[in-house]
PDB file of N, CA, C and O in Angstrom:
ATOM      1  N   MET A 246     -39.800 159.201 129.230  1.00 57.00           N
ATOM      2  CA  MET A 246     -38.903 159.315 128.767  1.00 57.00           C
ATOM      3  C   MET A 246     -37.408 159.473 129.415  1.00 57.00           C
ATOM      4  O   MET A 246     -37.500 160.400 129.772  1.00 57.00           O
ATOM      5  N   LEU A 247     -36.513 159.030 128.772  1.00 63.00           N
ATOM      6  CA  LEU A 247     -34.923 159.302 129.487  1.00 63.00           C
ATOM      7  C   LEU A 247     -34.908 160.081 128.992  1.00 63.00           C
ATOM      8  O   LEU A 247     -34.818 161.418 128.021  1.00 63.00           O
ATOM      9  N   SER A 248     -33.388 161.080 130.171  1.00 78.00           N
ATOM     10  CA  SER A 248     -32.960 162.091 130.195  1.00 78.00           C
ATOM     11  C   SER A 248     -31.586 162.035 129.018  1.00 78.00           C
ATOM     12  O   SER A 248     -31.252 160.456 129.052  1.00 78.00           O
ATOM     13  N   ASN A 249     -31.624 162.222 128.970  1.00 82.00           N
ATOM     14  CA  ASN A 249     -29.815 162.737 128.264  1.00 82.00           C
ATOM     15  C   ASN A 249     -28.971 161.832 129.195  1.00 82.00           C
ATOM     16  O   ASN A 249     -28.304 161.045 128.524  1.00 82.00           O
ATOM     17  N   ASN A 250     -29.248 162.418 130.640  1.00 87.00           N
ATOM     18  CA  ASN A 250     -28.231 161.218 130.835  1.00 87.00           C
ATOM     19  C   ASN A 250     -27.977 160.392 131.537  1.00 87.00           C
ATOM     20  O   ASN A 250     -27.193 159.474 131.481  1.00 87.00           O
ATOM     21  N   SER A 251     -29.359 160.141 131.320  1.00 92.00           N
ATOM     22  CA  SER A 251     -30.227 159.057 131.745  1.00 92.00           C
ATOM     23  C   SER A 251     -29.631 157.414 130.729  1.00 92.00           C
ATOM     24  O   SER A 251     -29.078 156.730 130.873  1.00 92.00           O
ATOM     25  N   LEU A 252     -29.469 158.377 129.098  1.00 91.00           N
ATOM     26  CA  LEU A 252     -29.253 157.486 128.164  1.00 91.00           C
ATOM     27  C   LEU A 252     -27.935 157.238 128.356  1.00 91.00           C
ATOM     28  O   LEU A 252     -27.249 156.448 127.589  1.00 91.00           O
ATOM     29  N   TRP A 253     -26.636 158.380 128.561  1.00 92.00           N
ATOM     30  CA  TRP A 253     -25.482 157.876 128.704  1.00 92.00           C
ATOM     31  C   TRP A 253     -25.372 157.060 129.697  1.00 92.00           C
ATOM     32  O   TRP A 253     -24.442 155.946 129.432  1.00 92.00           O
ATOM     33  N   ALA A 254     -25.606 157.228 130.701  1.00 93.00           N
ATOM     34  CA  ALA A 254     -25.925 156.187 131.612  1.00 93.00           C
ATOM     35  C   ALA A 254     -25.842 154.679 130.886  1.00 93.00           C
ATOM     36  O   ALA A 254     -24.907 153.930 131.618  1.00 93.00           O
ATOM     37  N   VAL A 255     -26.597 154.338 130.508  1.00 94.00           N
ATOM     38  CA  VAL A 255     -27.065 153.251 130.053  1.00 94.00           C
ATOM     39  C   VAL A 255     -26.143 152.483 128.693  1.00 94.00           C
ATOM     40  O   VAL A 255     -25.763 151.640 128.810  1.00 94.00           O
ATOM     41  N   ILE A 256     -25.238 153.697 127.936  1.00 95.00           N
ATOM     42  CA  ILE A 256     -25.124 153.613 127.387  1.00 95.00           C
ATOM     43  C   ILE A 256     -23.537 153.422 127.421  1.00 95.00           C
ATOM     44  O   ILE A 256     -22.592 151.909 127.244  1.00 95.00           O
ATOM     45  N   GLU A 257     -23.659 153.700 128.482  1.00 96.00           N
ATOM     46  CA  GLU A 257     -21.504 153.759 129.596  1.00 96.00           C
ATOM     47  C   GLU A 257     -21.853 152.043 130.514  1.00 96.00           C
ATOM     48  O   GLU A 257     -21.145 150.945 130.007  1.00 96.00           O
ATOM     49  N   GLN A 258     -23.007 152.101 130.727  1.00 97.00           N
ATOM     50  CA  GLN A 258     -23.114 150.283 131.367  1.00 97.00           C
ATOM     51  C   GLN A 258     -23.272 149.186 130.219  1.00 97.00           C
ATOM     52  O   GLN A 258     -22.621 148.461 130.458  1.00 97.00           O
ATOM     53  N   LEU A 259     -23.690 149.536 129.491  1.00 98.00           N
ATOM     54  CA  LEU A 259     -23.573 148.776 128.041  1.00 98.00           C
ATOM     55  C   LEU A 259     -22.177 148.401 127.426  1.00 98.00           C
ATOM     56  O   LEU A 259     -21.958 146.949 126.936  1.00 98.00           O
ATOM     57  N   ARG A 260     -21.828 149.439 127.184  1.00 98.00           N
ATOM     58  CA  ARG A 260     -19.802 149.662 127.516  1.00 98.00           C
ATOM     59  C   ARG A 260     -18.952 148.708 127.706  1.00 98.00           C
ATOM     60  O   ARG A 260     -18.380 147.615 127.218  1.00 98.00           O
ATOM     61  N   ALA A 261     -19.667 148.860 129.449  1.00 98.00           N
ATOM     62  CA  ALA A 261     -18.858 148.123 130.596  1.00 98.00           C
ATOM     63  C   ALA A 261     -19.600 146.755 130.332  1.00 98.00           C
ATOM     64  O   ALA A 261     -18.456 145.838 130.391  1.00 98.00           O
ATOM     65  N   GLU A 262     -20.866 146.350 130.592  1.00 98.00           N
ATOM     66  CA  GLU A 262     -20.756 144.924 130.208  1.00 98.00           C
ATOM     67  C   GLU A 262     -20.542 144.176 128.283  1.00 98.00           C
ATOM     68  O   GLU A 262     -19.422 143.070 128.413  1.00 98.00           O
ATOM     69  N   MET A 263     -20.487 145.102 127.457  1.00 98.00           N
ATOM     70  CA  MET A 263     -19.982 144.775 126.334  1.00 98.00           C
ATOM     71  C   MET A 263     -18.117 144.415 125.962  1.00 98.00           C
ATOM     72  O   MET A 263     -17.271 142.699 126.319  1.00 98.00           O
ATOM     73  N   GLU A 264     -17.253 145.360 127.305  1.00 98.00           N
ATOM     74  CA  GLU A 264     -16.339 144.779 127.485  1.00 98.00           C
ATOM     75  C   GLU A 264     -15.484 143.723 128.613  1.00 98.00           C
ATOM     76  O   GLU A 264     -14.536 142.463 128.157  1.00 98.00           O
ATOM     77  N   GLN A 265     -17.270 143.820 129.394  1.00 98.00           N
ATOM     78  CA  GLN A 265     -16.227 141.964 130.218  1.00 98.00           C
ATOM     79  C   GLN A 265     -17.135 141.081 128.752  1.00 98.00           C
ATOM     80  O   GLN A 265     -16.322 139.857 129.207  1.00 98.00           O
ATOM     81  N   ILE A 266     -17.845 141.013 128.310  1.00 98.00           N
ATOM     82  CA  ILE A 266     -17.523 139.531 127.211  1.00 98.00           C
ATOM     83  C   ILE A 266     -17.014 139.925 126.453  1.00 98.00           C
ATOM     84  O   ILE A 266     -16.674 138.200 127.054  1.00 98.00           O
ATOM     85  N   GLU A 267     -16.342 141.226 125.978  1.00 98.00           N
ATOM     86  CA  GLU A 267     -14.677 140.570 125.597  1.00 98.00           C
ATOM     87  C   GLU A 267     -13.823 139.894 126.038  1.00 98.00           C
ATOM     88  O   GLU A 267     -13.406 138.321 125.384  1.00 98.00           O
ATOM     89  N   THR A 268     -14.186 140.167 127.126  1.00 98.00           N
ATOM     90  CA  THR A 268     -12.881 139.304 127.319  1.00 98.00           C
ATOM     91  C   THR A 268     -13.071 138.043 127.415  1.00 98.00           C
ATOM     92  O   THR A 268     -12.101 137.466 127.627  1.00 98.00           O
ATOM     93  N   ARG A 269     -14.456 137.682 128.771  1.00 98.00           N
ATOM     94  CA  ARG A 269     -14.694 136.244 128.688  1.00 98.00           C
ATOM     95  C   ARG A 269     -14.670 135.646 127.144  1.00 98.00           C
ATOM     96  O   ARG A 269     -13.881 134.639 127.675  1.00 98.00           O
ATOM     97  N   TYR A 270     -14.433 135.847 126.382  1.00 98.00           N
ATOM     98  CA  TYR A 270     -14.972 135.148 124.934  1.00 98.00           C
ATOM     99  C   TYR A 270     -13.351 135.472 125.002  1.00 98.00           C
ATOM    100  O   TYR A 270     -13.090 134.774 124.069  1.00 98.00           O
ATOM    101  N   GLU A 271     -12.361 136.102 124.901  1.00 98.00           N
ATOM    102  CA  GLU A 271     -11.113 136.241 124.487  1.00 98.00           C
ATOM    103  C   GLU A 271     -10.140 135.188 125.554  1.00 98.00           C
ATOM    104  O   GLU A 271      -9.364 134.443 125.208  1.00 98.00           O
ATOM    105  N   ASN A 272     -10.923 135.229 127.162  1.00 98.00           N
ATOM    106  CA  ASN A 272     -10.553 134.013 127.837  1.00 98.00           C
ATOM    107  C   ASN A 272     -10.789 132.695 127.179  1.00 98.00           C
ATOM    108  O   ASN A 272      -9.907 131.624 127.445  1.00 98.00           O
ATOM    109  N   ALA A 273     -12.188 132.404 127.267  1.00 98.00           N
ATOM    110  CA  ALA A 273     -12.293 131.313 126.669  1.00 98.00           C
ATOM    111  C   ALA A 273     -11.412 130.859 124.395  1.00 98.00           C
ATOM    112  O   ALA A 273     -11.429 129.465 124.879  1.00 98.00           O
ATOM    113  N   MET A 274     -11.128 132.063 124.418  1.00 98.00           N
ATOM    114  CA  MET A 274     -10.896 131.120 123.442  1.00 98.00           C
ATOM    115  C   MET A 274      -8.388 130.888 123.306  1.00 98.00           C
ATOM    116  O   MET A 274      -8.715 129.502 122.934  1.00 98.00           O
ATOM    117  N   GLN A 275      -8.764 130.932 124.180  1.00 98.00           N
ATOM    118  CA  GLN A 275      -7.136 131.110 124.748  1.00 98.00           C
ATOM    119  C   GLN A 275      -7.631 129.476 126.150  1.00 98.00           C
ATOM    120  O   GLN A 275      -6.069 128.150 124.775  1.00 98.00           O
ATOM    121  N   SER A 276      -8.284 129.512 126.427  1.00 98.00           N
ATOM    122  CA  SER A 276      -8.321 128.319 126.948  1.00 98.00           C
ATOM    123  C   SER A 276      -8.306 127.261 126.449  1.00 98.00           C
ATOM    124  O   SER A 276      -8.258 126.250 126.005  1.00 98.00           O
ATOM    125  N   LEU A 277      -9.794 127.671 124.864  1.00 98.00           N
ATOM    126  CA  LEU A 277      -9.721 127.102 123.803  1.00 98.00           C
ATOM    127  C   LEU A 277      -8.453 126.433 123.406  1.00 98.00           C
ATOM    128  O   LEU A 277      -8.347 124.899 122.932  1.00 98.00           O
ATOM    129  N   GLN A 278      -7.568 127.160 122.887  1.00 98.00           N
ATOM    130  CA  GLN A 278      -6.354 127.160 121.904  1.00 98.00           C
ATOM    131  C   GLN A 278      -5.220 125.703 123.679  1.00 98.00           C
ATOM    132  O   GLN A 278      -4.885 125.597 122.400  1.00 98.00           O
ATOM    133  N   GLU A 279      -5.421 126.003 124.495  1.00 98.00           N
ATOM    134  CA  GLU A 279      -4.991 125.360 125.153  1.00 98.00           C
ATOM    135  C   GLU A 279      -4.519 124.220 125.653  1.00 98.00           C
ATOM    136  O   GLU A 279      -4.891 123.317 124.982  1.00 98.00           O
ATOM    137  N   VAL A 280      -6.420 123.746 125.659  1.00 98.00           N
ATOM    138  CA  VAL A 280      -6.854 122.170 125.517  1.00 98.00           C
ATOM    139  C   VAL A 280      -6.643 121.990 123.430  1.00 98.00           C
ATOM    140  O   VAL A 280      -6.490 120.994 123.749  1.00 98.00           O
ATOM    141  N   GLU A 281      -6.852 122.761 123.018  1.00 97.00           N
ATOM    142  CA  GLU A 281      -6.515 122.154 121.360  1.00 97.00           C
ATOM    143  C   GLU A 281      -4.801 121.915 121.827  1.00 97.00           C
ATOM    144  O   GLU A 281      -4.317 120.199 120.876  1.00 97.00           O
ATOM    145  N   ILE A 282      -4.277 121.840 121.732  1.00 97.00           N
ATOM    146  CA  ILE A 282      -2.731 121.870 122.216  1.00 97.00           C
ATOM    147  C   ILE A 282      -1.952 120.643 122.739  1.00 97.00           C
ATOM    148  O   ILE A 282      -1.607 120.167 122.138  1.00 97.00           O
ATOM    149  N   GLU A 283      -3.821 121.216 124.092  1.00 97.00           N
ATOM    150  CA  GLU A 283      -2.797 119.836 125.430  1.00 97.00           C
ATOM    151  C   GLU A 283      -3.345 118.032 124.162  1.00 97.00           C
ATOM    152  O   GLU A 283      -2.803 117.915 124.756  1.00 97.00           O
ATOM    153  N   ASN A 284      -4.115 118.488 123.569  1.00 97.00           N
ATOM    154  CA  ASN A 284      -5.545 116.930 122.391  1.00 97.00           C
ATOM    155  C   ASN A 284      -3.730 117.078 121.517  1.00 97.00           C
ATOM    156  O   ASN A 284      -3.810 115.442 121.258  1.00 97.00           O
ATOM    157  N   ALA A 285      -3.289 118.085 121.293  1.00 96.00           N
ATOM    158  CA  ALA A 285      -2.516 117.614 120.142  1.00 96.00           C
ATOM    159  C   ALA A 285      -1.698 116.592 121.050  1.00 96.00           C
ATOM    160  O   ALA A 285      -0.838 115.852 120.065  1.00 96.00           O
ATOM    161  N   LYS A 286      -1.232 117.226 121.742  1.00 96.00           N
ATOM    162  CA  LYS A 286       0.185 116.715 122.884  1.00 96.00           C
ATOM    163  C   LYS A 286      -0.304 115.075 122.831  1.00 96.00           C
ATOM    164  O   LYS A 286       0.162 113.456 122.463  1.00 96.00           O
ATOM    165  N   GLN A 287      -1.827 114.878 123.024  1.00 95.00           N
ATOM    166  CA  GLN A 287      -1.732 113.285 123.991  1.00 95.00           C
ATOM    167  C   GLN A 287      -2.382 112.955 122.556  1.00 95.00           C
ATOM    168  O   GLN A 287      -1.958 110.940 122.301  1.00 95.00           O
ATOM    169  N   LYS A 288      -2.665 112.906 121.700  1.00 94.00           N
ATOM    170  CA  LYS A 288      -2.818 112.112 120.483  1.00 94.00           C
ATOM    171  C   LYS A 288      -1.446 111.332 119.331  1.00 94.00           C
ATOM    172  O   LYS A 288      -1.866 110.575 119.556  1.00 94.00           O
ATOM    173  N   GLN A 289      -0.089 112.717 119.523  1.00 93.00           N
ATOM    174  CA  GLN A 289       0.207 112.476 119.375  1.00 93.00           C
ATOM    175  C   GLN A 289       1.390 111.137 120.519  1.00 93.00           C
ATOM    176  O   GLN A 289       1.578 110.310 119.885  1.00 93.00           O
ATOM    177  N   ILE A 290       1.162 111.088 121.923  1.00 92.00           N
ATOM    178  CA  ILE A 290       1.675 110.042 122.890  1.00 92.00           C
ATOM    179  C   ILE A 290       1.076 108.815 122.244  1.00 92.00           C
ATOM    180  O   ILE A 290       1.993 108.014 122.362  1.00 92.00           O
ATOM    181  N   ILE A 291      -0.271 109.057 122.672  1.00 92.00           N
ATOM    182  CA  ILE A 291      -1.020 107.243 121.756  1.00 92.00           C
ATOM    183  C   ILE A 291      -0.786 107.380 120.437  1.00 92.00           C
ATOM    184  O   ILE A 291      -0.575 106.395 120.116  1.00 92.00           O
ATOM    185  N   GLU A 292      -0.126 108.218 119.401  1.00 91.00           N
ATOM    186  CA  GLU A 292       0.030 107.652 118.227  1.00 91.00           C
ATOM    187  C   GLU A 292       1.372 107.318 118.178  1.00 91.00           C
ATOM    188  O   GLU A 292       2.045 105.823 117.941  1.00 91.00           O
ATOM    189  N   ASP A 293       2.388 107.294 119.118  1.00 89.00           N
ATOM    190  CA  ASP A 293       3.914 106.721 118.968  1.00 89.00           C
ATOM    191  C   ASP A 293       3.193 105.571 120.193  1.00 89.00           C
ATOM    192  O   ASP A 293       4.309 104.964 119.982  1.00 89.00           O
ATOM    193  N   HIS A 294       2.483 105.583 120.621  1.00 88.00           N
ATOM    194  CA  HIS A 294       2.301 104.186 120.885  1.00 88.00           C
ATOM    195  C   HIS A 294       1.626 103.432 120.241  1.00 88.00           C
ATOM    196  O   HIS A 294       2.142 101.984 120.334  1.00 88.00           O
ATOM    197  N   LEU A 295       0.943 103.658 119.415  1.00 85.00           N
ATOM    198  CA  LEU A 295       0.504 102.068 118.806  1.00 85.00           C
ATOM    199  C   LEU A 295       1.704 101.695 118.113  1.00 85.00           C
ATOM    200  O   LEU A 295       1.865 100.822 117.583  1.00 85.00           O
ATOM    201  N   GLN A 296       2.774 102.616 117.544  1.00 87.00           N
ATOM    202  CA  GLN A 296       3.305 102.649 116.884  1.00 87.00           C
ATOM    203  C   GLN A 296       4.098 101.940 117.421  1.00 87.00           C
ATOM    204  O   GLN A 296       4.867 100.587 116.831  1.00 87.00           O
ATOM    205  N   GLY A 297       5.178 101.920 118.674  1.00 84.00           N
ATOM    206  CA  GLY A 297       5.674 101.190 119.770  1.00 84.00           C
ATOM    207  C   GLY A 297       4.951  99.505 119.460  1.00 84.00           C
ATOM    208  O   GLY A 297       5.576  99.208 119.691  1.00 84.00           O
ATOM    209  N   ALA A 298       4.000 100.121 119.444  1.00 80.00           N
ATOM    210  CA  ALA A 298       2.974  98.604 120.297  1.00 80.00           C
ATOM    211  C   ALA A 298       3.186  97.310 118.780  1.00 80.00           C
ATOM    212  O   ALA A 298       3.612  96.423 118.917  1.00 80.00           O
ATOM    213  N   LYS A 299       3.197  98.633 117.215  1.00 79.00           N
ATOM    214  CA  LYS A 299       3.039  97.831 116.655  1.00 79.00           C
ATOM    215  C   LYS A 299       4.304  97.445 115.940  1.00 79.00           C
ATOM    216  O   LYS A 299       4.172  95.960 115.589  1.00 79.00           O
ATOM    217  N   TYR A 300       5.441  97.947 115.959  1.00 79.00           N
ATOM    218  CA  TYR A 300       6.721  97.404 116.097  1.00 79.00           C
ATOM    219  C   TYR A 300       6.761  96.396 117.297  1.00 79.00           C
ATOM    220  O   TYR A 300       8.447  95.601 116.932  1.00 79.00           O
ATOM    221  N   ASN A 301       6.428  96.475 117.861  1.00 81.00           N
ATOM    222  CA  ASN A 301       6.972  95.973 119.055  1.00 81.00           C
ATOM    223  C   ASN A 301       6.339  94.124 118.239  1.00 81.00           C
ATOM    224  O   ASN A 301       6.658  92.824 119.015  1.00 81.00           O
ATOM    225  N   LYS A 302       4.973  94.189 118.469  1.00 81.00           N
ATOM    226  CA  LYS A 302       3.898  93.040 117.843  1.00 81.00           C
ATOM    227  C   LYS A 302       4.893  91.886 116.776  1.00 81.00           C
ATOM    228  O   LYS A 302       5.050  91.038 117.203  1.00 81.00           O
ATOM    229  N   SER A 303       5.136  93.399 115.522  1.00 82.00           N
ATOM    230  CA  SER A 303       5.846  92.655 114.495  1.00 82.00           C
ATOM    231  C   SER A 303       7.371  92.012 114.722  1.00 82.00           C
ATOM    232  O   SER A 303       7.713  90.475 114.701  1.00 82.00           O
ATOM    233  N   ARG A 304       8.060  92.897 115.441  1.00 84.00           N
ATOM    234  CA  ARG A 304       9.561  92.313 116.442  1.00 84.00           C
ATOM    235  C   ARG A 304       8.789  90.750 117.123  1.00 84.00           C
ATOM    236  O   ARG A 304       9.509  89.716 116.995  1.00 84.00           O
ATOM    237  N   ASN A 305       8.008  90.893 117.802  1.00 83.00           N
ATOM    238  CA  ASN A 305       7.910  89.218 118.949  1.00 83.00           C
ATOM    239  C   ASN A 305       6.980  88.294 117.671  1.00 83.00           C
ATOM    240  O   ASN A 305       7.380  87.322 117.773  1.00 83.00           O
ATOM    241  N   GLU A 306       6.500  89.039 116.843  1.00 85.00           N
ATOM    242  CA  GLU A 306       6.476  87.586 115.833  1.00 85.00           C
ATOM    243  C   GLU A 306       7.500  87.336 114.712  1.00 85.00           C
ATOM    244  O   GLU A 306       7.460  86.384 114.740  1.00 85.00           O
ATOM    245  N   ARG A 307       8.164  87.730 114.251  1.00 86.00           N
ATOM    246  CA  ARG A 307       9.375  88.076 113.609  1.00 86.00           C
ATOM    247  C   ARG A 307      10.973  86.348 114.650  1.00 86.00           C
ATOM    248  O   ARG A 307      10.272  85.784 114.319  1.00 86.00           O
ATOM    249  N   ASP A 308      10.387  87.239 116.420  1.00 83.00           N
ATOM    250  CA  ASP A 308      11.320  86.326 117.390  1.00 83.00           C
ATOM    251  C   ASP A 308      10.578  84.469 117.016  1.00 83.00           C
ATOM    252  O   ASP A 308      10.815  83.700 117.566  1.00 83.00           O
ATOM    253  N   ASN A 309       9.113  84.827 117.589  1.00 84.00           N
ATOM    254  CA  ASN A 309       8.306  83.663 117.119  1.00 84.00           C
ATOM    255  C   ASN A 309       9.050  83.227 115.783  1.00 84.00           C
ATOM    256  O   ASN A 309       8.904  81.363 116.462  1.00 84.00           O
ATOM    257  N   ARG A 310       9.008  83.643 115.252  1.00 86.00           N
ATOM    258  CA  ARG A 310       9.412  82.502 113.714  1.00 86.00           C
ATOM    259  C   ARG A 310      10.411  81.860 113.693  1.00 86.00           C
ATOM    260  O   ARG A 310      10.744  80.950 113.777  1.00 86.00           O
ATOM    261  N   GLU A 311      11.474  83.314 113.859  1.00 86.00           N
ATOM    262  CA  GLU A 311      12.775  82.695 114.637  1.00 86.00           C
ATOM    263  C   GLU A 311      12.985  81.225 115.467  1.00 86.00           C
ATOM    264  O   GLU A 311      13.305  80.001 114.971  1.00 86.00           O
ATOM    265  N   ASP A 312      12.094  81.311 116.101  1.00 84.00           N
ATOM    266  CA  ASP A 312      12.265  80.405 116.674  1.00 84.00           C
ATOM    267  C   ASP A 312      11.149  78.480 116.667  1.00 84.00           C
ATOM    268  O   ASP A 312      12.595  77.900 117.019  1.00 84.00           O
ATOM    269  N   LYS A 313      10.381  79.278 116.506  1.00 87.00           N
ATOM    270  CA  LYS A 313       9.945  77.878 115.452  1.00 87.00           C
ATOM    271  C   LYS A 313      11.106  76.985 114.576  1.00 87.00           C
ATOM    272  O   LYS A 313      11.487  76.009 114.827  1.00 87.00           O
ATOM    273  N   ALA A 314      11.382  78.178 113.450  1.00 85.00           N
ATOM    274  CA  ALA A 314      12.674  78.015 113.250  1.00 85.00           C
ATOM    275  C   ALA A 314      14.210  76.973 113.309  1.00 85.00           C
ATOM    276  O   ALA A 314      14.196  75.842 113.293  1.00 85.00           O
ATOM    277  N   GLU A 315      14.131  78.001 114.551  1.00 86.00           N
ATOM    278  CA  GLU A 315      15.017  77.158 115.428  1.00 86.00           C
ATOM    279  C   GLU A 315      15.177  75.690 115.818  1.00 86.00           C
ATOM    280  O   GLU A 315      15.511  74.733 116.017  1.00 86.00           O
ATOM    281  N   GLU A 316      13.796  75.815 116.524  1.00 87.00           N
ATOM    282  CA  GLU A 316      13.798  74.534 116.855  1.00 87.00           C
ATOM    283  C   GLU A 316      13.283  73.402 115.952  1.00 87.00           C
ATOM    284  O   GLU A 316      13.671  72.387 115.718  1.00 87.00           O
ATOM    285  N   ARG A 317      12.616  73.851 114.360  1.00 87.00           N
ATOM    286  CA  ARG A 317      12.143  72.709 113.415  1.00 87.00           C
ATOM    287  C   ARG A 317      14.051  72.585 113.282  1.00 87.00           C
ATOM    288  O   ARG A 317      14.375  71.567 113.022  1.00 87.00           O
ATOM    289  N   ARG A 318      15.142  73.238 113.207  1.00 87.00           N
ATOM    290  CA  ARG A 318      16.852  72.426 112.753  1.00 87.00           C
ATOM    291  C   ARG A 318      17.491  72.036 113.969  1.00 87.00           C
ATOM    292  O   ARG A 318      17.868  71.443 113.392  1.00 87.00           O
ATOM    293  N   GLN A 319      16.503  72.300 115.631  1.00 88.00           N
ATOM    294  CA  GLN A 319      16.740  71.077 115.771  1.00 88.00           C
ATOM    295  C   GLN A 319      16.703  70.104 116.033  1.00 88.00           C
ATOM    296  O   GLN A 319      17.441  68.974 116.604  1.00 88.00           O
ATOM    297  N   HIS A 320      15.626  69.847 116.077  1.00 84.00           N
ATOM    298  CA  HIS A 320      14.767  68.421 116.164  1.00 84.00           C
ATOM    299  C   HIS A 320      15.325  67.549 114.584  1.00 84.00           C
ATOM    300  O   HIS A 320      15.147  66.633 114.823  1.00 84.00           O
ATOM    301  N   GLU A 321      15.596  68.789 113.819  1.00 85.00           N
ATOM    302  CA  GLU A 321      16.167  68.065 112.091  1.00 85.00           C
ATOM    303  C   GLU A 321      17.205  66.781 112.381  1.00 85.00           C
ATOM    304  O   GLU A 321      17.711  66.084 112.317  1.00 85.00           O
ATOM    305  N   LYS A 322      18.598  67.907 113.611  1.00 83.00           N
ATOM    306  CA  LYS A 322      19.651  67.585 113.955  1.00 83.00           C
ATOM    307  C   LYS A 322      20.093  66.317 115.188  1.00 83.00           C
ATOM    308  O   LYS A 322      20.138  65.936 114.344  1.00 83.00           O
ATOM    309  N   GLU A 323      18.650  67.175 115.489  1.00 81.00           N
ATOM    310  CA  GLU A 323      18.760  65.343 116.888  1.00 81.00           C
ATOM    311  C   GLU A 323      17.852  64.142 115.768  1.00 81.00           C
ATOM    312  O   GLU A 323      18.562  62.899 115.570  1.00 81.00           O
ATOM    313  N   GLN A 324      17.400  64.413 114.649  1.00 84.00           N
ATOM    314  CA  GLN A 324      17.153  63.407 113.562  1.00 84.00           C
ATOM    315  C   GLN A 324      17.913  62.108 113.286  1.00 84.00           C
ATOM    316  O   GLN A 324      17.681  61.672 113.074  1.00 84.00           O
ATOM    317  N   GLU A 325      18.294  63.524 112.412  1.00 79.00           N
ATOM    318  CA  GLU A 325      19.802  63.224 111.718  1.00 79.00           C
ATOM    319  C   GLU A 325      21.057  62.365 112.427  1.00 79.00           C
ATOM    320  O   GLU A 325      21.050  61.246 112.353  1.00 79.00           O
ATOM    321  N   GLU A 326      21.239  63.260 113.871  1.00 77.00           N
ATOM    322  CA  GLU A 326      21.780  62.417 114.887  1.00 77.00           C
ATOM    323  C   GLU A 326      21.205  60.989 115.172  1.00 77.00           C
ATOM    324  O   GLU A 326      22.115  60.064 115.418  1.00 77.00           O
ATOM    325  N   GLY A 327      20.345  60.716 115.395  1.00 76.00           N
ATOM    326  CA  GLY A 327      19.564  59.366 115.679  1.00 76.00           C
ATOM    327  C   GLY A 327      19.625  58.448 114.768  1.00 76.00           C
ATOM    328  O   GLY A 327      19.688  57.309 115.047  1.00 76.00           O
ATOM    329  N   ASP A 328      19.234  58.699 113.510  1.00 72.00           N
ATOM    330  CA  ASP A 328      19.328  58.177 111.923  1.00 72.00           C
ATOM    331  C   ASP A 328      21.124  57.762 112.128  1.00 72.00           C
ATOM    332  O   ASP A 328      21.624  56.347 111.571  1.00 72.00           O
ATOM    333  N   ASN A 329      21.540  58.553 112.371  1.00 68.00           N
ATOM    334  CA  ASN A 329      23.459  57.746 112.174  1.00 68.00           C
ATOM    335  C   ASN A 329      23.870  57.034 113.213  1.00 68.00           C
ATOM    336  O   ASN A 329      24.083  57.126 112.695  1.00 68.00           O
ATOM    337  N   HIS A 330      23.201  56.823 114.680  1.00 62.00           N
ATOM    338  CA  HIS A 330      23.470  55.705 115.947  1.00 62.00           C
ATOM    339  C   HIS A 330      22.769  55.176 115.427  1.00 62.00           C
ATOM    340  O   HIS A 330      23.662  53.363 116.083  1.00 62.00           O
ATOM    341  N   GLU A 331      21.890  55.072 114.269  1.00 58.00           N
ATOM    342  CA  GLU A 331      21.548  53.069 113.778  1.00 58.00           C
ATOM    343  C   GLU A 331      22.869  52.680 113.289  1.00 58.00           C
ATOM    344  O   GLU A 331      22.723  52.180 112.009  1.00 58.00           O
TER     345      GLU A 331
END
């Protein structure tokens, strides 16, 4: 059987181990929070990039439509000028 002093020594050792575990847990939680913050920042960057890409695609499509319309107008104008010269 353990003596009273031995029991107190075991209890103190367990307390020390518990403190170490609590410290590791707190550090892990802090690291997790930092990772979550970084992930949120990265997610925002990606969303901003995707929004920019959508905007650029939309703008490019609009520009292409305008270019085609301008080409049609130019072509029609050239045809009218050709018809007027005949």
